[in-house]
């Protein structure tokens, strides 16, 4: 249950002070014995969660039973909503694909990417109804596609799929809709195809028998980015809690890989779909492995940004080195 505590949005002066504190903290050896370890019992970490999936996985893996700090969860339907909360300082951290993360930064969000995982590009698919006359991507000319929300990973998938097939964006109609509205439009037949992820995809395949026209592999990065507010990273206690939370996420994915039956049982209950439907998603959902927040990671953000520039979704250059925190410490997890 979310605690709706009101938090004051930091002023520009406070953000500058926070940035200075962050720079000072980053220059110190994180394992230095001279530094007093923060008392995590006094820390509340506000975690933004898409559809409740992160909390659900951590709980299924038994990783929330003895967390040394308090977690205040808030659920959001999609990455765009999560990033709005981060921009407004309504939550401290949250995970989303690199596509909406880049879009959020371009939209003025001062977040810092602090950790990342990749599953090799799986997780977002372009769907058509089971009886659709669309048999391949080339049949999408003249059709209406919902890429879900603008700047999302599903939008990125749609652009990439069309480009791969040599179909100009002008040859299709894009209908940007929230996941809930897109689901209703897909079910009623008012859109011909829908690019979507996660629980929404599982429910659509399970309930409607939707066909996967393209699974996004070779187009998407499959990158899950944990972003944080600068004020949270500048706070020693919250920074330590974020490091701990990131390692819990590592352990949750490892648990999912090692315990496929338990994972499938949890995800079937979570998504309200038969085990036979979610079993096919186990491999891609559990394949996420930690990657460094380094020059290669920054280059990935730049490539995603280049696609958005090419398609006219975003404008202007961005130095993504200014939006990453490379020194998140590895916390020990009991």
mmCIF file of C-alpha atoms in Angstrom:
data_model
loop_
_atom_site.group_PDB
_atom_site.id
_atom_site.type_symbol
_atom_site.label_atom_id
_atom_site.label_comp_id
_atom_site.label_asym_id
_atom_site.label_seq_id
_atom_site.Cartn_x
_atom_site.Cartn_y
_atom_site.Cartn_z
ATOM 1 C CA UNK A 1 0.000 0.000 0.000
ATOM 2 C CA UNK A 2 1.432 3.359 -0.992
ATOM 3 C CA UNK A 3 2.113 5.934 1.688
ATOM 4 C CA UNK A 4 0.989 9.229 0.156
ATOM 5 C CA UNK A 5 3.437 11.393 2.106
ATOM 6 C CA UNK A 6 3.864 14.854 0.593
ATOM 7 C CA UNK A 7 7.419 15.731 -0.395
ATOM 8 C CA UNK A 8 8.598 19.225 -1.268
ATOM 9 C CA UNK A 9 10.057 19.714 -4.729
ATOM 10 C CA UNK A 10 13.679 20.991 -4.423
ATOM 11 C CA UNK A 11 14.465 24.481 -5.617
ATOM 12 C CA UNK A 12 17.051 25.157 -8.333
ATOM 13 C CA UNK A 13 19.506 26.256 -5.609
ATOM 14 C CA UNK A 14 18.950 23.020 -3.705
ATOM 15 C CA UNK A 15 19.516 20.981 -6.868
ATOM 16 C CA UNK A 16 22.807 22.811 -7.447
ATOM 17 C CA UNK A 17 23.869 22.042 -3.876
ATOM 18 C CA UNK A 18 22.806 18.428 -4.386
ATOM 19 C CA UNK A 19 24.877 18.209 -7.556
ATOM 20 C CA UNK A 20 27.909 19.579 -5.691
ATOM 21 C CA UNK A 21 27.395 17.066 -2.912
ATOM 22 C CA UNK A 22 27.107 14.288 -5.474
ATOM 23 C CA UNK A 23 30.362 15.309 -7.145
ATOM 24 C CA UNK A 24 32.113 15.382 -3.789
ATOM 25 C CA UNK A 25 30.721 11.995 -2.825
ATOM 26 C CA UNK A 26 31.758 10.461 -6.144
ATOM 27 C CA UNK A 27 35.354 11.601 -5.583
ATOM 28 C CA UNK A 28 35.664 9.627 -2.343
ATOM 29 C CA UNK A 29 36.486 5.915 -2.196
ATOM 30 C CA UNK A 30 33.135 4.273 -1.547
ATOM 31 C CA UNK A 31 34.696 1.583 0.622
ATOM 32 C CA UNK A 32 36.687 4.025 2.755
ATOM 33 C CA UNK A 33 36.667 3.117 6.441
ATOM 34 C CA UNK A 34 36.826 6.834 7.201
ATOM 35 C CA UNK A 35 33.254 7.200 6.019
ATOM 36 C CA UNK A 36 30.551 6.421 8.520
ATOM 37 C CA UNK A 37 28.058 3.909 7.162
ATOM 38 C CA UNK A 38 24.588 5.461 6.956
ATOM 39 C CA UNK A 39 21.934 4.075 9.286
ATOM 40 C CA UNK A 40 19.560 2.501 6.751
ATOM 41 C CA UNK A 41 16.908 2.084 9.436
ATOM 42 C CA UNK A 42 16.309 5.816 9.136
ATOM 43 C CA UNK A 43 15.992 5.754 5.321
ATOM 44 C CA UNK A 44 12.773 5.709 3.315
ATOM 45 C CA UNK A 45 13.361 4.868 -0.330
ATOM 46 C CA UNK A 46 10.511 5.876 -2.613
ATOM 47 C CA UNK A 47 10.334 3.354 -5.446
ATOM 48 C CA UNK A 48 8.270 3.959 -8.578
ATOM 49 C CA UNK A 49 7.061 0.683 -10.059
ATOM 50 C CA UNK A 50 5.468 -0.022 -13.440
ATOM 51 C CA UNK A 51 2.244 -2.007 -12.802
ATOM 52 C CA UNK A 52 3.658 -3.349 -9.525
ATOM 53 C CA UNK A 53 5.850 -5.875 -11.349
ATOM 54 C CA UNK A 54 9.099 -5.044 -9.552
ATOM 55 C CA UNK A 55 7.584 -5.330 -6.093
ATOM 56 C CA UNK A 56 5.784 -8.506 -7.094
ATOM 57 C CA UNK A 57 8.952 -10.198 -8.368
ATOM 58 C CA UNK A 58 11.008 -9.193 -5.338
ATOM 59 C CA UNK A 59 8.305 -10.465 -3.010
ATOM 60 C CA UNK A 60 7.915 -13.740 -4.908
ATOM 61 C CA UNK A 61 11.671 -14.277 -4.594
ATOM 62 C CA UNK A 62 11.475 -13.656 -0.837
ATOM 63 C CA UNK A 63 13.733 -10.629 -1.041
ATOM 64 C CA UNK A 64 11.547 -8.106 0.781
ATOM 65 C CA UNK A 65 11.354 -9.967 4.069
ATOM 66 C CA UNK A 66 14.303 -8.266 5.752
ATOM 67 C CA UNK A 67 15.089 -5.032 3.925
ATOM 68 C CA UNK A 68 17.044 -2.715 6.259
ATOM 69 C CA UNK A 69 15.224 0.445 5.121
ATOM 70 C CA UNK A 70 11.625 1.370 4.455
ATOM 71 C CA UNK A 71 10.323 1.181 0.893
ATOM 72 C CA UNK A 72 7.458 3.420 -0.123
ATOM 73 C CA UNK A 73 5.989 1.958 -3.334
ATOM 74 C CA UNK A 74 4.045 3.851 -5.987
ATOM 75 C CA UNK A 75 2.616 2.115 -9.067
ATOM 76 C CA UNK A 76 2.447 3.604 -12.569
ATOM 77 C CA UNK A 77 0.796 2.230 -15.698
ATOM 78 C CA UNK A 78 3.656 3.068 -18.043
ATOM 79 C CA UNK A 79 7.184 4.478 -18.190
ATOM 80 C CA UNK A 80 5.972 7.926 -19.201
ATOM 81 C CA UNK A 81 4.005 8.181 -15.945
ATOM 82 C CA UNK A 82 6.928 6.881 -13.913
ATOM 83 C CA UNK A 83 9.280 9.408 -15.454
ATOM 84 C CA UNK A 84 6.822 12.222 -14.815
ATOM 85 C CA UNK A 85 6.942 11.242 -11.136
ATOM 86 C CA UNK A 86 10.751 11.228 -11.137
ATOM 87 C CA UNK A 87 10.842 14.638 -12.811
ATOM 88 C CA UNK A 88 8.443 16.009 -10.189
ATOM 89 C CA UNK A 89 10.500 14.458 -7.356
ATOM 90 C CA UNK A 90 7.455 12.405 -6.356
ATOM 91 C CA UNK A 91 9.581 9.242 -6.231
ATOM 92 C CA UNK A 92 13.300 8.535 -5.761
ATOM 93 C CA UNK A 93 13.972 5.726 -8.242
ATOM 94 C CA UNK A 94 12.268 3.708 -10.944
ATOM 95 C CA UNK A 95 13.098 1.363 -13.820
ATOM 96 C CA UNK A 96 12.182 1.766 -17.479
ATOM 97 C CA UNK A 97 13.590 0.941 -20.892
ATOM 98 C CA UNK A 98 16.262 3.219 -22.322
ATOM 99 C CA UNK A 99 13.826 4.662 -24.903
ATOM 100 C CA UNK A 100 11.510 6.441 -22.418
ATOM 101 C CA UNK A 101 14.535 7.269 -20.269
ATOM 102 C CA UNK A 102 16.109 9.158 -23.172
ATOM 103 C CA UNK A 103 12.755 10.809 -23.927
ATOM 104 C CA UNK A 104 12.420 11.929 -20.304
ATOM 105 C CA UNK A 105 15.903 13.470 -20.298
ATOM 106 C CA UNK A 106 15.151 15.262 -23.563
ATOM 107 C CA UNK A 107 11.983 16.550 -21.926
ATOM 108 C CA UNK A 108 13.945 18.270 -19.176
ATOM 109 C CA UNK A 109 14.149 15.598 -16.496
ATOM 110 C CA UNK A 110 17.365 15.857 -14.440
ATOM 111 C CA UNK A 111 17.493 12.165 -13.556
ATOM 112 C CA UNK A 112 20.635 10.097 -13.220
ATOM 113 C CA UNK A 113 20.876 6.570 -14.616
ATOM 114 C CA UNK A 114 22.420 4.585 -11.760
ATOM 115 C CA UNK A 115 22.128 0.923 -12.843
ATOM 116 C CA UNK A 116 21.098 -1.082 -15.880
ATOM 117 C CA UNK A 117 20.220 -4.599 -16.989
ATOM 118 C CA UNK A 118 19.669 -6.097 -20.449
ATOM 119 C CA UNK A 119 17.879 -9.179 -21.756
ATOM 120 C CA UNK A 120 19.284 -8.953 -25.275
ATOM 121 C CA UNK A 121 16.437 -7.020 -26.856
ATOM 122 C CA UNK A 122 13.358 -9.054 -26.000
ATOM 123 C CA UNK A 123 10.250 -7.955 -24.135
ATOM 124 C CA UNK A 124 8.299 -5.658 -26.479
ATOM 125 C CA UNK A 125 6.265 -7.005 -29.407
ATOM 126 C CA UNK A 126 4.138 -5.757 -32.271
ATOM 127 C CA UNK A 127 0.799 -7.590 -32.057
ATOM 128 C CA UNK A 128 -2.087 -8.170 -34.464
ATOM 129 C CA UNK A 129 -5.405 -9.881 -33.759
ATOM 130 C CA UNK A 130 -5.498 -13.627 -34.324
ATOM 131 C CA UNK A 131 -7.796 -13.365 -37.372
ATOM 132 C CA UNK A 132 -6.093 -10.316 -38.871
ATOM 133 C CA UNK A 133 -5.287 -10.323 -42.580
ATOM 134 C CA UNK A 134 -1.908 -8.802 -41.674
ATOM 135 C CA UNK A 135 0.506 -11.688 -42.147
ATOM 136 C CA UNK A 136 3.828 -9.826 -42.250
ATOM 137 C CA UNK A 137 5.202 -6.380 -41.511
ATOM 138 C CA UNK A 138 4.883 -5.298 -45.157
ATOM 139 C CA UNK A 139 1.100 -5.630 -44.783
ATOM 140 C CA UNK A 140 1.118 -2.704 -42.327
ATOM 141 C CA UNK A 141 1.070 -0.097 -45.117
ATOM 142 C CA UNK A 142 -2.057 2.006 -44.774
ATOM 143 C CA UNK A 143 -2.874 0.478 -41.363
ATOM 144 C CA UNK A 144 -3.372 2.089 -37.956
ATOM 145 C CA UNK A 145 -0.804 1.138 -35.343
ATOM 146 C CA UNK A 146 -0.700 2.125 -31.695
ATOM 147 C CA UNK A 147 2.908 2.439 -30.488
ATOM 148 C CA UNK A 148 1.326 2.963 -27.048
ATOM 149 C CA UNK A 149 2.757 6.248 -25.647
ATOM 150 C CA UNK A 150 5.018 8.638 -27.556
ATOM 151 C CA UNK A 151 8.712 8.071 -26.832
ATOM 152 C CA UNK A 152 8.123 4.671 -25.232
ATOM 153 C CA UNK A 153 9.975 1.437 -25.945
ATOM 154 C CA UNK A 154 6.918 0.342 -27.941
ATOM 155 C CA UNK A 155 7.188 3.512 -30.052
ATOM 156 C CA UNK A 156 10.882 2.729 -30.586
ATOM 157 C CA UNK A 157 9.937 -0.822 -31.614
ATOM 158 C CA UNK A 158 7.341 0.432 -34.073
ATOM 159 C CA UNK A 159 9.748 2.883 -35.711
ATOM 160 C CA UNK A 160 12.427 0.201 -35.974
ATOM 161 C CA UNK A 161 10.107 -2.468 -37.363
ATOM 162 C CA UNK A 162 8.793 -0.138 -40.056
ATOM 163 C CA UNK A 163 12.267 1.077 -40.986
ATOM 164 C CA UNK A 164 13.518 -2.510 -41.226
ATOM 165 C CA UNK A 165 10.675 -3.295 -43.645
ATOM 166 C CA UNK A 166 11.287 -0.143 -45.702
ATOM 167 C CA UNK A 167 7.928 1.402 -44.781
ATOM 168 C CA UNK A 168 7.987 5.208 -44.324
ATOM 169 C CA UNK A 169 6.204 6.475 -41.228
ATOM 170 C CA UNK A 170 3.910 8.461 -43.522
ATOM 171 C CA UNK A 171 2.578 5.179 -44.931
ATOM 172 C CA UNK A 172 0.921 4.241 -41.623
ATOM 173 C CA UNK A 173 -1.215 6.028 -39.063
ATOM 174 C CA UNK A 174 0.205 6.116 -35.541
ATOM 175 C CA UNK A 175 -2.308 6.321 -32.704
ATOM 176 C CA UNK A 176 -0.598 7.197 -29.426
ATOM 177 C CA UNK A 177 -2.642 5.769 -26.562
ATOM 178 C CA UNK A 178 -2.157 4.793 -22.936
ATOM 179 C CA UNK A 179 -1.787 1.031 -22.422
ATOM 180 C CA UNK A 180 -5.358 0.758 -21.128
ATOM 181 C CA UNK A 181 -6.841 2.744 -24.020
ATOM 182 C CA UNK A 182 -4.702 0.879 -26.552
ATOM 183 C CA UNK A 183 -5.906 -2.426 -25.115
ATOM 184 C CA UNK A 184 -9.519 -1.387 -25.570
ATOM 185 C CA UNK A 185 -8.848 -0.117 -29.105
ATOM 186 C CA UNK A 186 -7.064 -3.336 -30.050
ATOM 187 C CA UNK A 187 -9.875 -5.474 -28.683
ATOM 188 C CA UNK A 188 -12.543 -3.483 -30.534
ATOM 189 C CA UNK A 189 -10.626 -3.492 -33.828
ATOM 190 C CA UNK A 190 -10.235 0.272 -34.050
ATOM 191 C CA UNK A 191 -6.476 -0.184 -34.428
ATOM 192 C CA UNK A 192 -4.852 -2.815 -36.643
ATOM 193 C CA UNK A 193 -1.673 -3.441 -34.690
ATOM 194 C CA UNK A 194 -0.335 -2.657 -31.233
ATOM 195 C CA UNK A 195 3.251 -2.462 -29.942
ATOM 196 C CA UNK A 196 3.247 -3.338 -26.252
ATOM 197 C CA UNK A 197 5.242 -4.876 -23.420
ATOM 198 C CA UNK A 198 5.027 -6.855 -20.206
ATOM 199 C CA UNK A 199 1.795 -7.695 -18.466
ATOM 200 C CA UNK A 200 -0.293 -5.948 -21.136
ATOM 201 C CA UNK A 201 1.228 -8.135 -23.833
ATOM 202 C CA UNK A 202 0.723 -11.280 -21.733
ATOM 203 C CA UNK A 203 -2.947 -10.485 -21.160
ATOM 204 C CA UNK A 204 -3.567 -9.640 -24.821
ATOM 205 C CA UNK A 205 -1.972 -12.836 -26.062
ATOM 206 C CA UNK A 206 -3.762 -14.858 -23.393
ATOM 207 C CA UNK A 207 -7.220 -13.310 -23.542
ATOM 208 C CA UNK A 208 -7.459 -12.496 -27.252
ATOM 209 C CA UNK A 209 -5.047 -14.945 -28.814
ATOM 210 C CA UNK A 210 -3.139 -12.068 -30.390
ATOM 211 C CA UNK A 211 -0.348 -12.984 -32.809
ATOM 212 C CA UNK A 212 3.186 -11.609 -32.488
ATOM 213 C CA UNK A 213 4.037 -9.961 -35.805
ATOM 214 C CA UNK A 214 7.516 -8.931 -34.622
ATOM 215 C CA UNK A 215 9.208 -9.629 -31.275
ATOM 216 C CA UNK A 216 11.488 -6.575 -31.354
ATOM 217 C CA UNK A 217 14.721 -8.579 -31.321
ATOM 218 C CA UNK A 218 17.396 -6.808 -33.325
ATOM 219 C CA UNK A 219 15.657 -3.462 -32.816
ATOM 220 C CA UNK A 220 15.253 -2.959 -29.080
ATOM 221 C CA UNK A 221 18.176 -2.749 -26.688
ATOM 222 C CA UNK A 222 16.314 -4.767 -24.071
ATOM 223 C CA UNK A 223 17.879 -2.312 -21.641
ATOM 224 C CA UNK A 224 16.184 -1.728 -18.294
ATOM 225 C CA UNK A 225 17.503 1.474 -16.726
ATOM 226 C CA UNK A 226 17.188 2.282 -13.035
ATOM 227 C CA UNK A 227 16.960 6.063 -12.804
ATOM 228 C CA UNK A 228 17.149 8.198 -9.686
ATOM 229 C CA UNK A 229 16.612 11.823 -8.779
ATOM 230 C CA UNK A 230 19.768 13.816 -8.164
ATOM 231 C CA UNK A 231 18.673 14.623 -4.632
ATOM 232 C CA UNK A 232 18.338 10.907 -3.857
ATOM 233 C CA UNK A 233 21.813 10.103 -5.239
ATOM 234 C CA UNK A 234 23.320 13.019 -3.299
ATOM 235 C CA UNK A 235 21.898 11.675 -0.023
ATOM 236 C CA UNK A 236 24.331 9.097 1.484
ATOM 237 C CA UNK A 237 21.571 7.059 3.106
ATOM 238 C CA UNK A 238 19.395 6.909 0.025
ATOM 239 C CA UNK A 239 22.409 6.232 -2.188
ATOM 240 C CA UNK A 240 23.272 3.206 -0.034
ATOM 241 C CA UNK A 241 19.642 2.042 -0.161
ATOM 242 C CA UNK A 242 19.599 2.417 -3.960
ATOM 243 C CA UNK A 243 22.735 0.264 -4.208
ATOM 244 C CA UNK A 244 21.086 -2.353 -1.999
ATOM 245 C CA UNK A 245 17.885 -2.236 -4.053
ATOM 246 C CA UNK A 246 19.855 -2.698 -7.291
ATOM 247 C CA UNK A 247 21.510 -5.796 -5.869
ATOM 248 C CA UNK A 248 18.121 -7.124 -4.763
ATOM 249 C CA UNK A 249 17.053 -6.736 -8.389
ATOM 250 C CA UNK A 250 20.106 -8.768 -9.462
ATOM 251 C CA UNK A 251 19.058 -11.507 -7.039
ATOM 252 C CA UNK A 252 15.437 -11.421 -8.199
ATOM 253 C CA UNK A 253 16.393 -12.082 -11.815
ATOM 254 C CA UNK A 254 18.758 -14.844 -10.697
ATOM 255 C CA UNK A 255 15.926 -16.395 -8.673
ATOM 256 C CA UNK A 256 13.617 -16.258 -11.703
ATOM 257 C CA UNK A 257 16.190 -18.039 -13.865
ATOM 258 C CA UNK A 258 16.867 -20.721 -11.251
ATOM 259 C CA UNK A 259 13.210 -21.296 -10.346
ATOM 260 C CA UNK A 260 11.172 -21.281 -13.575
ATOM 261 C CA UNK A 261 8.168 -23.114 -12.111
ATOM 262 C CA UNK A 262 7.897 -20.732 -9.152
ATOM 263 C CA UNK A 263 8.370 -17.734 -11.425
ATOM 264 C CA UNK A 264 5.692 -18.912 -13.856
ATOM 265 C CA UNK A 265 3.286 -19.579 -10.982
ATOM 266 C CA UNK A 266 3.847 -16.059 -9.645
ATOM 267 C CA UNK A 267 3.607 -14.333 -13.039
ATOM 268 C CA UNK A 268 0.477 -16.265 -13.989
ATOM 269 C CA UNK A 269 -1.213 -15.048 -10.797
ATOM 270 C CA UNK A 270 0.158 -11.521 -11.244
ATOM 271 C CA UNK A 271 -0.966 -11.210 -14.875
ATOM 272 C CA UNK A 272 -4.154 -13.221 -14.315
ATOM 273 C CA UNK A 273 -3.307 -15.528 -17.210
ATOM 274 C CA UNK A 274 -2.912 -19.273 -17.580
ATOM 275 C CA UNK A 275 0.510 -20.726 -16.881
ATOM 276 C CA UNK A 276 0.683 -21.933 -20.478
ATOM 277 C CA UNK A 277 0.490 -18.311 -21.660
ATOM 278 C CA UNK A 278 3.151 -16.897 -19.355
ATOM 279 C CA UNK A 279 5.509 -19.866 -19.659
ATOM 280 C CA UNK A 280 6.595 -18.615 -23.076
ATOM 281 C CA UNK A 281 7.600 -15.289 -21.492
ATOM 282 C CA UNK A 282 9.766 -16.766 -18.740
ATOM 283 C CA UNK A 283 13.039 -16.806 -20.652
ATOM 284 C CA UNK A 284 12.932 -13.196 -21.822
ATOM 285 C CA UNK A 285 11.556 -11.874 -18.535
ATOM 286 C CA UNK A 286 14.238 -13.577 -16.450
ATOM 287 C CA UNK A 287 17.170 -13.042 -18.829
ATOM 288 C CA UNK A 288 18.065 -9.586 -17.488
ATOM 289 C CA UNK A 289 21.677 -9.306 -16.356
ATOM 290 C CA UNK A 290 23.477 -6.309 -14.904
ATOM 291 C CA UNK A 291 25.647 -4.255 -17.224
ATOM 292 C CA UNK A 292 28.026 -1.471 -16.181
ATOM 293 C CA UNK A 293 26.985 2.148 -16.322
ATOM 294 C CA UNK A 294 30.003 3.051 -18.451
ATOM 295 C CA UNK A 295 30.962 4.477 -21.840
ATOM 296 C CA UNK A 296 29.230 1.592 -23.639
ATOM 297 C CA UNK A 297 26.036 2.323 -21.729
ATOM 298 C CA UNK A 298 26.247 6.032 -22.576
ATOM 299 C CA UNK A 299 26.776 5.135 -26.243
ATOM 300 C CA UNK A 300 23.581 3.051 -26.123
ATOM 301 C CA UNK A 301 21.641 6.072 -24.872
ATOM 302 C CA UNK A 302 23.184 8.180 -27.642
ATOM 303 C CA UNK A 303 22.122 5.642 -30.310
ATOM 304 C CA UNK A 304 18.573 5.617 -28.990
ATOM 305 C CA UNK A 305 18.561 9.413 -29.015
ATOM 306 C CA UNK A 306 19.833 9.397 -32.619
ATOM 307 C CA UNK A 307 16.819 7.323 -33.687
ATOM 308 C CA UNK A 308 14.460 9.798 -32.023
ATOM 309 C CA UNK A 309 16.253 12.683 -33.754
ATOM 310 C CA UNK A 310 16.034 10.938 -37.118
ATOM 311 C CA UNK A 311 12.297 10.394 -36.773
ATOM 312 C CA UNK A 312 11.640 13.920 -35.514
ATOM 313 C CA UNK A 313 10.394 12.802 -32.105
ATOM 314 C CA UNK A 314 13.160 14.752 -30.345
ATOM 315 C CA UNK A 315 15.354 17.699 -31.279
ATOM 316 C CA UNK A 316 18.739 18.982 -30.203
ATOM 317 C CA UNK A 317 21.930 17.375 -28.912
ATOM 318 C CA UNK A 318 22.302 15.852 -25.438
ATOM 319 C CA UNK A 319 25.488 14.872 -23.609
ATOM 320 C CA UNK A 320 24.309 11.776 -21.757
ATOM 321 C CA UNK A 321 27.496 11.707 -19.685
ATOM 322 C CA UNK A 322 25.750 14.389 -17.631
ATOM 323 C CA UNK A 323 22.877 11.992 -16.857
ATOM 324 C CA UNK A 324 24.668 8.925 -15.514
ATOM 325 C CA UNK A 325 26.091 8.058 -12.120
ATOM 326 C CA UNK A 326 28.879 5.534 -12.642
ATOM 327 C CA UNK A 327 29.863 4.860 -9.025
ATOM 328 C CA UNK A 328 26.891 3.185 -7.394
ATOM 329 C CA UNK A 329 28.429 1.030 -4.665
ATOM 330 C CA UNK A 330 27.693 -2.667 -4.452
ATOM 331 C CA UNK A 331 25.920 -3.198 -1.147
ATOM 332 C CA UNK A 332 26.049 -6.501 0.685
ATOM 333 C CA UNK A 333 22.689 -8.237 0.911
ATOM 334 C CA UNK A 334 21.929 -10.574 3.779
#
